[in-house]
Amino acid sequence: MPGVVAYTFDDGPGIYNDLLLSKLASKNVTATFFVLGSMIAANTDGLKKILDHGHQLASHTYTHRSLDDMSVGLMQQEMNATADIMFKYSGIRPRYMRAPEGRCEKTCLKVMADLGYVVTHWNVDTNDWRYKDEKNPQVAVNKSMKEVNEAIVKKSDPAKDSFIILQHEIHKFSVEYLVDAVVDAVQKKGYRFVSIEECIGKPAYMDGSVVPATSHKHTHYF
């Protein structure tokens, strides 16, 4: 769908999640959060906050281990455990997933398809994790903006192009400073921020999920 950008955040819900939600709200931006089961266990109210702010939840596995290095049974266990803890604390089971490091080869793809997941990659990477130890946050932001500037600002046309941007919510500079830079650049170029569901077109959640009416146009999934 041309003219849209799906803004995605991996590895949460983390300690900067409240700040991130506040920033996105102030800029009226919808995002998608690919969360880790292990992080949910440490921040049990995080998912409800994300939904209440109108964003989409998706799976990033439980442990962030490489799915391609797992047996079929372990892959299924990893995804089911994540879906279970997401359901426990938010009432939803996600339909969209992102493999750690984007690695999901033939066997992984088949397992995800059999489980009903939409495997979600990206086509612009902030690479913010590479610069998390940079002492000057502005330098880190400038480096993280490289692909955004090249692919979106310089070379794209909102009349025909669309993007999925990868970022992480667990790095302080990324939430405090990079979000503003990304949103401002993307909106100035003429794109509209949407959820992965709106971008791809398949429902956000599995059958049996129930989400707050404020966060989605459909309250129930049957």
PDB file of C-alpha atoms in Angstrom:
ATOM      1  CA  MET A   1       0.000   0.000   0.000  1.00  0.00           C
ATOM      2  CA  PRO A   2       1.764   3.182  -1.138  1.00  0.00           C
ATOM      3  CA  GLY A   3       2.293   6.192   1.063  1.00  0.00           C
ATOM      4  CA  VAL A   4       2.467   4.399   4.404  1.00  0.00           C
ATOM      5  CA  VAL A   5       5.189   3.482   6.880  1.00  0.00           C
ATOM      6  CA  ALA A   6       4.885   0.803   9.538  1.00  0.00           C
ATOM      7  CA  TYR A   7       7.047   1.828  12.492  1.00  0.00           C
ATOM      8  CA  THR A   8       8.108  -1.264  14.443  1.00  0.00           C
ATOM      9  CA  PHE A   9       9.884  -1.675  17.774  1.00  0.00           C
ATOM     10  CA  ASP A  10      11.560  -4.894  18.891  1.00  0.00           C
ATOM     11  CA  ASP A  11      12.670  -6.442  22.198  1.00  0.00           C
ATOM     12  CA  GLY A  12      10.253  -4.845  24.693  1.00  0.00           C
ATOM     13  CA  PRO A  13       8.339  -4.092  26.731  1.00  0.00           C
ATOM     14  CA  GLY A  14      11.351  -2.388  28.314  1.00  0.00           C
ATOM     15  CA  ILE A  15      12.115   0.306  30.855  1.00  0.00           C
ATOM     16  CA  TYR A  16      11.685   3.112  28.308  1.00  0.00           C
ATOM     17  CA  ASN A  17       8.283   1.912  27.112  1.00  0.00           C
ATOM     18  CA  ASP A  18       6.283   4.585  28.956  1.00  0.00           C
ATOM     19  CA  LEU A  19       8.440   7.326  27.441  1.00  0.00           C
ATOM     20  CA  LEU A  20       8.101   5.789  23.990  1.00  0.00           C
ATOM     21  CA  LEU A  21       4.320   5.583  24.262  1.00  0.00           C
ATOM     22  CA  SER A  22       4.194   9.204  25.382  1.00  0.00           C
ATOM     23  CA  LYS A  23       6.329  10.335  22.428  1.00  0.00           C
ATOM     24  CA  LEU A  24       4.269   8.400  19.905  1.00  0.00           C
ATOM     25  CA  ALA A  25       1.053   9.803  21.377  1.00  0.00           C
ATOM     26  CA  SER A  26       2.338  13.362  21.196  1.00  0.00           C
ATOM     27  CA  LYS A  27       3.079  12.878  17.495  1.00  0.00           C
ATOM     28  CA  ASN A  28      -0.108  10.902  16.794  1.00  0.00           C
ATOM     29  CA  VAL A  29       1.899   7.948  15.469  1.00  0.00           C
ATOM     30  CA  THR A  30       0.685   4.340  15.399  1.00  0.00           C
ATOM     31  CA  ALA A  31       3.374   1.676  15.847  1.00  0.00           C
ATOM     32  CA  THR A  32       3.741  -2.089  16.141  1.00  0.00           C
ATOM     33  CA  PHE A  33       5.577  -3.696  19.037  1.00  0.00           C
ATOM     34  CA  PHE A  34       7.315  -7.044  18.496  1.00  0.00           C
ATOM     35  CA  VAL A  35       7.622  -8.141  22.104  1.00  0.00           C
ATOM     36  CA  LEU A  36       9.621 -10.842  23.883  1.00  0.00           C
ATOM     37  CA  GLY A  37       7.976 -13.282  26.264  1.00  0.00           C
ATOM     38  CA  SER A  38      10.879 -12.948  28.690  1.00  0.00           C
ATOM     39  CA  MET A  39      10.432  -9.159  28.787  1.00  0.00           C
ATOM     40  CA  ILE A  40       6.683  -9.468  29.373  1.00  0.00           C
ATOM     41  CA  ALA A  41       7.383 -11.616  32.411  1.00  0.00           C
ATOM     42  CA  ALA A  42       9.443  -8.735  33.849  1.00  0.00           C
ATOM     43  CA  ASN A  43       6.931  -6.015  32.874  1.00  0.00           C
ATOM     44  CA  THR A  44       3.500  -7.558  33.149  1.00  0.00           C
ATOM     45  CA  ASP A  45       1.497  -4.349  32.649  1.00  0.00           C
ATOM     46  CA  GLY A  46       3.398  -3.284  29.537  1.00  0.00           C
ATOM     47  CA  LEU A  47       1.179  -4.967  26.967  1.00  0.00           C
ATOM     48  CA  LYS A  48      -2.048  -3.413  28.219  1.00  0.00           C
ATOM     49  CA  LYS A  49      -0.451   0.029  28.047  1.00  0.00           C
ATOM     50  CA  ILE A  50       0.612  -0.571  24.447  1.00  0.00           C
ATOM     51  CA  LEU A  51      -2.894  -1.677  23.472  1.00  0.00           C
ATOM     52  CA  ASP A  52      -4.532   1.163  25.382  1.00  0.00           C
ATOM     53  CA  HIS A  53      -2.437   3.619  23.365  1.00  0.00           C
ATOM     54  CA  GLY A  54      -3.814   2.147  20.142  1.00  0.00           C
ATOM     55  CA  HIS A  55      -0.753   0.247  18.977  1.00  0.00           C
ATOM     56  CA  GLN A  56      -0.429  -3.299  17.658  1.00  0.00           C
ATOM     57  CA  LEU A  57       1.221  -6.174  19.504  1.00  0.00           C
ATOM     58  CA  ALA A  58       3.226  -8.872  17.724  1.00  0.00           C
ATOM     59  CA  SER A  59       5.578 -11.697  18.697  1.00  0.00           C
ATOM     60  CA  HIS A  60       9.371 -11.611  18.720  1.00  0.00           C
ATOM     61  CA  THR A  61       9.635 -15.061  20.394  1.00  0.00           C
ATOM     62  CA  TYR A  62      10.214 -15.759  24.079  1.00  0.00           C
ATOM     63  CA  THR A  63      13.994 -15.943  24.459  1.00  0.00           C
ATOM     64  CA  HIS A  64      15.330 -14.160  21.315  1.00  0.00           C
ATOM     65  CA  ARG A  65      17.252 -17.297  20.373  1.00  0.00           C
ATOM     66  CA  SER A  66      17.705 -18.136  16.694  1.00  0.00           C
ATOM     67  CA  LEU A  67      14.711 -20.107  15.448  1.00  0.00           C
ATOM     68  CA  ASP A  68      16.775 -21.653  12.667  1.00  0.00           C
ATOM     69  CA  ASP A  69      18.936 -23.357  15.303  1.00  0.00           C
ATOM     70  CA  MET A  70      15.920 -25.005  16.948  1.00  0.00           C
ATOM     71  CA  SER A  71      14.082 -28.227  16.286  1.00  0.00           C
ATOM     72  CA  VAL A  72      10.502 -28.000  15.054  1.00  0.00           C
ATOM     73  CA  GLY A  73       9.267 -28.847  18.538  1.00  0.00           C
ATOM     74  CA  LEU A  74      11.352 -26.141  20.177  1.00  0.00           C
ATOM     75  CA  MET A  75      10.195 -23.565  17.636  1.00  0.00           C
ATOM     76  CA  GLN A  76       6.584 -24.443  18.380  1.00  0.00           C
ATOM     77  CA  GLN A  77       7.272 -24.280  22.112  1.00  0.00           C
ATOM     78  CA  GLU A  78       8.972 -20.880  21.764  1.00  0.00           C
ATOM     79  CA  MET A  79       6.065 -19.369  19.844  1.00  0.00           C
ATOM     80  CA  ASN A  80       3.331 -20.954  21.947  1.00  0.00           C
ATOM     81  CA  ALA A  81       4.941 -19.818  25.210  1.00  0.00           C
ATOM     82  CA  THR A  82       5.102 -16.259  23.885  1.00  0.00           C
ATOM     83  CA  ALA A  83       1.481 -16.336  22.717  1.00  0.00           C
ATOM     84  CA  ASP A  84       0.388 -17.759  26.079  1.00  0.00           C
ATOM     85  CA  ILE A  85       2.054 -15.055  28.178  1.00  0.00           C
ATOM     86  CA  MET A  86       0.782 -12.370  25.790  1.00  0.00           C
ATOM     87  CA  PHE A  87      -2.738 -13.735  26.195  1.00  0.00           C
ATOM     88  CA  LYS A  88      -2.348 -13.913  29.970  1.00  0.00           C
ATOM     89  CA  TYR A  89      -1.458 -10.240  30.311  1.00  0.00           C
ATOM     90  CA  SER A  90      -3.285  -8.639  27.394  1.00  0.00           C
ATOM     91  CA  GLY A  91      -6.068 -10.933  26.163  1.00  0.00           C
ATOM     92  CA  ILE A  92      -4.593 -11.270  22.671  1.00  0.00           C
ATOM     93  CA  ARG A  93      -2.630 -13.833  20.712  1.00  0.00           C
ATOM     94  CA  PRO A  94      -0.632 -12.210  17.904  1.00  0.00           C
ATOM     95  CA  ARG A  95      -0.841 -13.173  14.254  1.00  0.00           C
ATOM     96  CA  TYR A  96       2.320 -11.319  13.227  1.00  0.00           C
ATOM     97  CA  MET A  97       5.795 -12.403  14.287  1.00  0.00           C
ATOM     98  CA  ARG A  98       9.367 -11.344  13.638  1.00  0.00           C
ATOM     99  CA  ALA A  99      12.191 -13.833  13.958  1.00  0.00           C
ATOM    100  CA  PRO A 100      15.238 -12.786  15.992  1.00  0.00           C
ATOM    101  CA  GLU A 101      17.762 -11.175  13.617  1.00  0.00           C
ATOM    102  CA  GLY A 102      15.202 -11.761  10.861  1.00  0.00           C
ATOM    103  CA  ARG A 103      16.450 -15.327  10.493  1.00  0.00           C
ATOM    104  CA  CYS A 104      13.702 -17.722   9.420  1.00  0.00           C
ATOM    105  CA  GLU A 105      14.683 -20.236   6.763  1.00  0.00           C
ATOM    106  CA  LYS A 106      12.570 -22.894   5.050  1.00  0.00           C
ATOM    107  CA  THR A 107      11.749 -25.072   8.081  1.00  0.00           C
ATOM    108  CA  CYS A 108      11.061 -22.031  10.252  1.00  0.00           C
ATOM    109  CA  LEU A 109       8.786 -20.524   7.611  1.00  0.00           C
ATOM    110  CA  LYS A 110       6.786 -23.752   7.414  1.00  0.00           C
ATOM    111  CA  VAL A 111       6.421 -23.959  11.195  1.00  0.00           C
ATOM    112  CA  MET A 112       5.277 -20.332  11.380  1.00  0.00           C
ATOM    113  CA  ALA A 113       2.774 -20.881   8.562  1.00  0.00           C
ATOM    114  CA  ASP A 114       1.426 -24.014  10.251  1.00  0.00           C
ATOM    115  CA  LEU A 115       0.971 -22.038  13.474  1.00  0.00           C
ATOM    116  CA  GLY A 116      -0.865 -19.292  11.581  1.00  0.00           C
ATOM    117  CA  TYR A 117       1.773 -16.564  11.807  1.00  0.00           C
ATOM    118  CA  VAL A 118       2.618 -13.844   9.322  1.00  0.00           C
ATOM    119  CA  VAL A 119       6.427 -13.597   9.272  1.00  0.00           C
ATOM    120  CA  THR A 120       7.316  -9.908   9.261  1.00  0.00           C
ATOM    121  CA  HIS A 121      10.602  -8.462   8.027  1.00  0.00           C
ATOM    122  CA  TRP A 122      11.596  -4.848   7.349  1.00  0.00           C
ATOM    123  CA  ASN A 123      13.086  -2.815   4.512  1.00  0.00           C
ATOM    124  CA  VAL A 124      14.630   0.058   6.476  1.00  0.00           C
ATOM    125  CA  ASP A 125      16.825  -0.635   9.507  1.00  0.00           C
ATOM    126  CA  THR A 126      17.875   2.056  11.975  1.00  0.00           C
ATOM    127  CA  ASN A 127      20.629  -0.272  13.252  1.00  0.00           C
ATOM    128  CA  ASP A 128      20.213   1.584  16.533  1.00  0.00           C
ATOM    129  CA  TRP A 129      21.608  -1.343  18.541  1.00  0.00           C
ATOM    130  CA  ARG A 130      24.993  -0.775  16.918  1.00  0.00           C
ATOM    131  CA  TYR A 131      25.247   2.698  18.437  1.00  0.00           C
ATOM    132  CA  LYS A 132      23.803   2.146  21.915  1.00  0.00           C
ATOM    133  CA  ASP A 133      27.219   2.721  23.548  1.00  0.00           C
ATOM    134  CA  GLU A 134      27.976   5.911  21.628  1.00  0.00           C
ATOM    135  CA  LYS A 135      28.683   8.614  24.230  1.00  0.00           C
ATOM    136  CA  ASN A 136      27.148  11.411  22.157  1.00  0.00           C
ATOM    137  CA  PRO A 137      23.458  10.634  21.535  1.00  0.00           C
ATOM    138  CA  GLN A 138      23.301  13.002  18.550  1.00  0.00           C
ATOM    139  CA  VAL A 139      26.112  11.087  16.846  1.00  0.00           C
ATOM    140  CA  ALA A 140      24.187   7.866  17.521  1.00  0.00           C
ATOM    141  CA  VAL A 141      21.043   9.393  16.025  1.00  0.00           C
ATOM    142  CA  ASN A 142      22.868  10.603  12.922  1.00  0.00           C
ATOM    143  CA  LYS A 143      24.311   7.124  12.318  1.00  0.00           C
ATOM    144  CA  SER A 144      20.961   5.445  12.961  1.00  0.00           C
ATOM    145  CA  MET A 145      19.250   7.745  10.470  1.00  0.00           C
ATOM    146  CA  LYS A 146      21.488   6.673   7.571  1.00  0.00           C
ATOM    147  CA  GLU A 147      19.092   4.162   5.977  1.00  0.00           C
ATOM    148  CA  VAL A 148      16.039   6.312   6.715  1.00  0.00           C
ATOM    149  CA  ASN A 149      17.660   9.247   4.945  1.00  0.00           C
ATOM    150  CA  GLU A 150      18.941   7.200   2.012  1.00  0.00           C
ATOM    151  CA  ALA A 151      15.941   4.975   1.347  1.00  0.00           C
ATOM    152  CA  ILE A 152      13.041   7.193   2.391  1.00  0.00           C
ATOM    153  CA  VAL A 153      14.058  10.854   2.434  1.00  0.00           C
ATOM    154  CA  LYS A 154      16.294  10.891  -0.656  1.00  0.00           C
ATOM    155  CA  LYS A 155      15.067   8.119  -2.938  1.00  0.00           C
ATOM    156  CA  SER A 156      11.414   7.324  -2.249  1.00  0.00           C
ATOM    157  CA  ASP A 157       8.092   8.488  -3.645  1.00  0.00           C
ATOM    158  CA  PRO A 158       5.046   8.325  -1.325  1.00  0.00           C
ATOM    159  CA  ALA A 159       2.832   7.936  -4.398  1.00  0.00           C
ATOM    160  CA  LYS A 160       4.227   4.448  -4.977  1.00  0.00           C
ATOM    161  CA  ASP A 161       6.523   3.405  -2.105  1.00  0.00           C
ATOM    162  CA  SER A 162       5.981   2.068   1.420  1.00  0.00           C
ATOM    163  CA  PHE A 163       8.273   0.969   4.228  1.00  0.00           C
ATOM    164  CA  ILE A 164       8.602  -1.087   7.383  1.00  0.00           C
ATOM    165  CA  ILE A 165      11.128   0.513   9.755  1.00  0.00           C
ATOM    166  CA  LEU A 166      12.971  -1.530  12.386  1.00  0.00           C
ATOM    167  CA  GLN A 167      13.950   0.068  15.687  1.00  0.00           C
ATOM    168  CA  HIS A 168      14.398  -1.107  19.303  1.00  0.00           C
ATOM    169  CA  GLU A 169      12.751   0.226  22.430  1.00  0.00           C
ATOM    170  CA  ILE A 170      15.451  -0.928  24.864  1.00  0.00           C
ATOM    171  CA  HIS A 171      18.145   1.633  23.989  1.00  0.00           C
ATOM    172  CA  LYS A 172      17.824   4.966  25.767  1.00  0.00           C
ATOM    173  CA  PHE A 173      19.048   7.250  22.975  1.00  0.00           C
ATOM    174  CA  SER A 174      16.795   5.468  20.512  1.00  0.00           C
ATOM    175  CA  VAL A 175      13.659   6.325  22.464  1.00  0.00           C
ATOM    176  CA  GLU A 176      14.740   9.742  23.741  1.00  0.00           C
ATOM    177  CA  TYR A 177      16.080  11.157  20.480  1.00  0.00           C
ATOM    178  CA  LEU A 178      15.869   8.822  17.478  1.00  0.00           C
ATOM    179  CA  VAL A 179      12.061   8.519  17.533  1.00  0.00           C
ATOM    180  CA  ASP A 180      11.701  12.260  16.992  1.00  0.00           C
ATOM    181  CA  ALA A 181      14.174  12.230  14.109  1.00  0.00           C
ATOM    182  CA  VAL A 182      12.531   9.279  12.356  1.00  0.00           C
ATOM    183  CA  VAL A 183       8.964  10.538  12.743  1.00  0.00           C
ATOM    184  CA  ASP A 184       9.782  14.072  11.635  1.00  0.00           C
ATOM    185  CA  ALA A 185      11.690  12.886   8.549  1.00  0.00           C
ATOM    186  CA  VAL A 186       9.034  10.380   7.499  1.00  0.00           C
ATOM    187  CA  GLN A 187       6.115  12.759   7.974  1.00  0.00           C
ATOM    188  CA  LYS A 188       7.906  15.617   6.224  1.00  0.00           C
ATOM    189  CA  LYS A 189       8.396  13.311   3.217  1.00  0.00           C
ATOM    190  CA  GLY A 190       4.621  12.816   3.091  1.00  0.00           C
ATOM    191  CA  TYR A 191       4.097   9.329   4.550  1.00  0.00           C
ATOM    192  CA  ARG A 192       1.420   8.207   6.988  1.00  0.00           C
ATOM    193  CA  PHE A 193       2.258   5.915   9.909  1.00  0.00           C
ATOM    194  CA  VAL A 194       0.145   2.742  10.162  1.00  0.00           C
ATOM    195  CA  SER A 195       0.147  -0.554  12.041  1.00  0.00           C
ATOM    196  CA  ILE A 196       1.578  -3.678  10.427  1.00  0.00           C
ATOM    197  CA  GLU A 197      -2.001  -4.949  10.206  1.00  0.00           C
ATOM    198  CA  GLU A 198      -3.075  -1.990   8.083  1.00  0.00           C
ATOM    199  CA  CYS A 199       0.116  -2.183   6.044  1.00  0.00           C
ATOM    200  CA  ILE A 200      -0.119  -5.913   5.241  1.00  0.00           C
ATOM    201  CA  GLY A 201      -3.885  -6.392   5.440  1.00  0.00           C
ATOM    202  CA  LYS A 202      -4.239  -9.547   7.532  1.00  0.00           C
ATOM    203  CA  PRO A 203      -5.876  -9.388  10.978  1.00  0.00           C
ATOM    204  CA  ALA A 204      -3.562  -8.450  13.844  1.00  0.00           C
ATOM    205  CA  TYR A 205      -4.634 -11.184  16.225  1.00  0.00           C
ATOM    206  CA  MET A 206      -5.568 -14.850  16.309  1.00  0.00           C
ATOM    207  CA  ASP A 207      -9.085 -16.137  16.860  1.00  0.00           C
ATOM    208  CA  GLY A 208     -10.189 -15.820  20.474  1.00  0.00           C
ATOM    209  CA  SER A 209      -8.307 -12.592  21.109  1.00  0.00           C
ATOM    210  CA  VAL A 210     -10.099  -9.698  22.774  1.00  0.00           C
ATOM    211  CA  VAL A 211      -8.627  -6.198  22.595  1.00  0.00           C
ATOM    212  CA  PRO A 212      -9.775  -2.876  24.063  1.00  0.00           C
ATOM    213  CA  ALA A 213     -12.248  -1.015  21.859  1.00  0.00           C
ATOM    214  CA  THR A 214      -9.940   2.007  21.998  1.00  0.00           C
ATOM    215  CA  SER A 215      -7.079   0.161  20.355  1.00  0.00           C
ATOM    216  CA  HIS A 216      -8.707  -1.448  17.368  1.00  0.00           C
ATOM    217  CA  LYS A 217     -11.596  -1.100  15.006  1.00  0.00           C
ATOM    218  CA  HIS A 218     -12.682  -4.650  15.905  1.00  0.00           C
ATOM    219  CA  THR A 219     -13.114  -5.407  19.599  1.00  0.00           C
ATOM    220  CA  HIS A 220     -13.460  -9.172  19.253  1.00  0.00           C
ATOM    221  CA  TYR A 221     -11.900 -11.790  17.026  1.00  0.00           C
ATOM    222  CA  PHE A 222     -13.983 -14.917  16.457  1.00  0.00           C
TER     223      PHE A 222
END
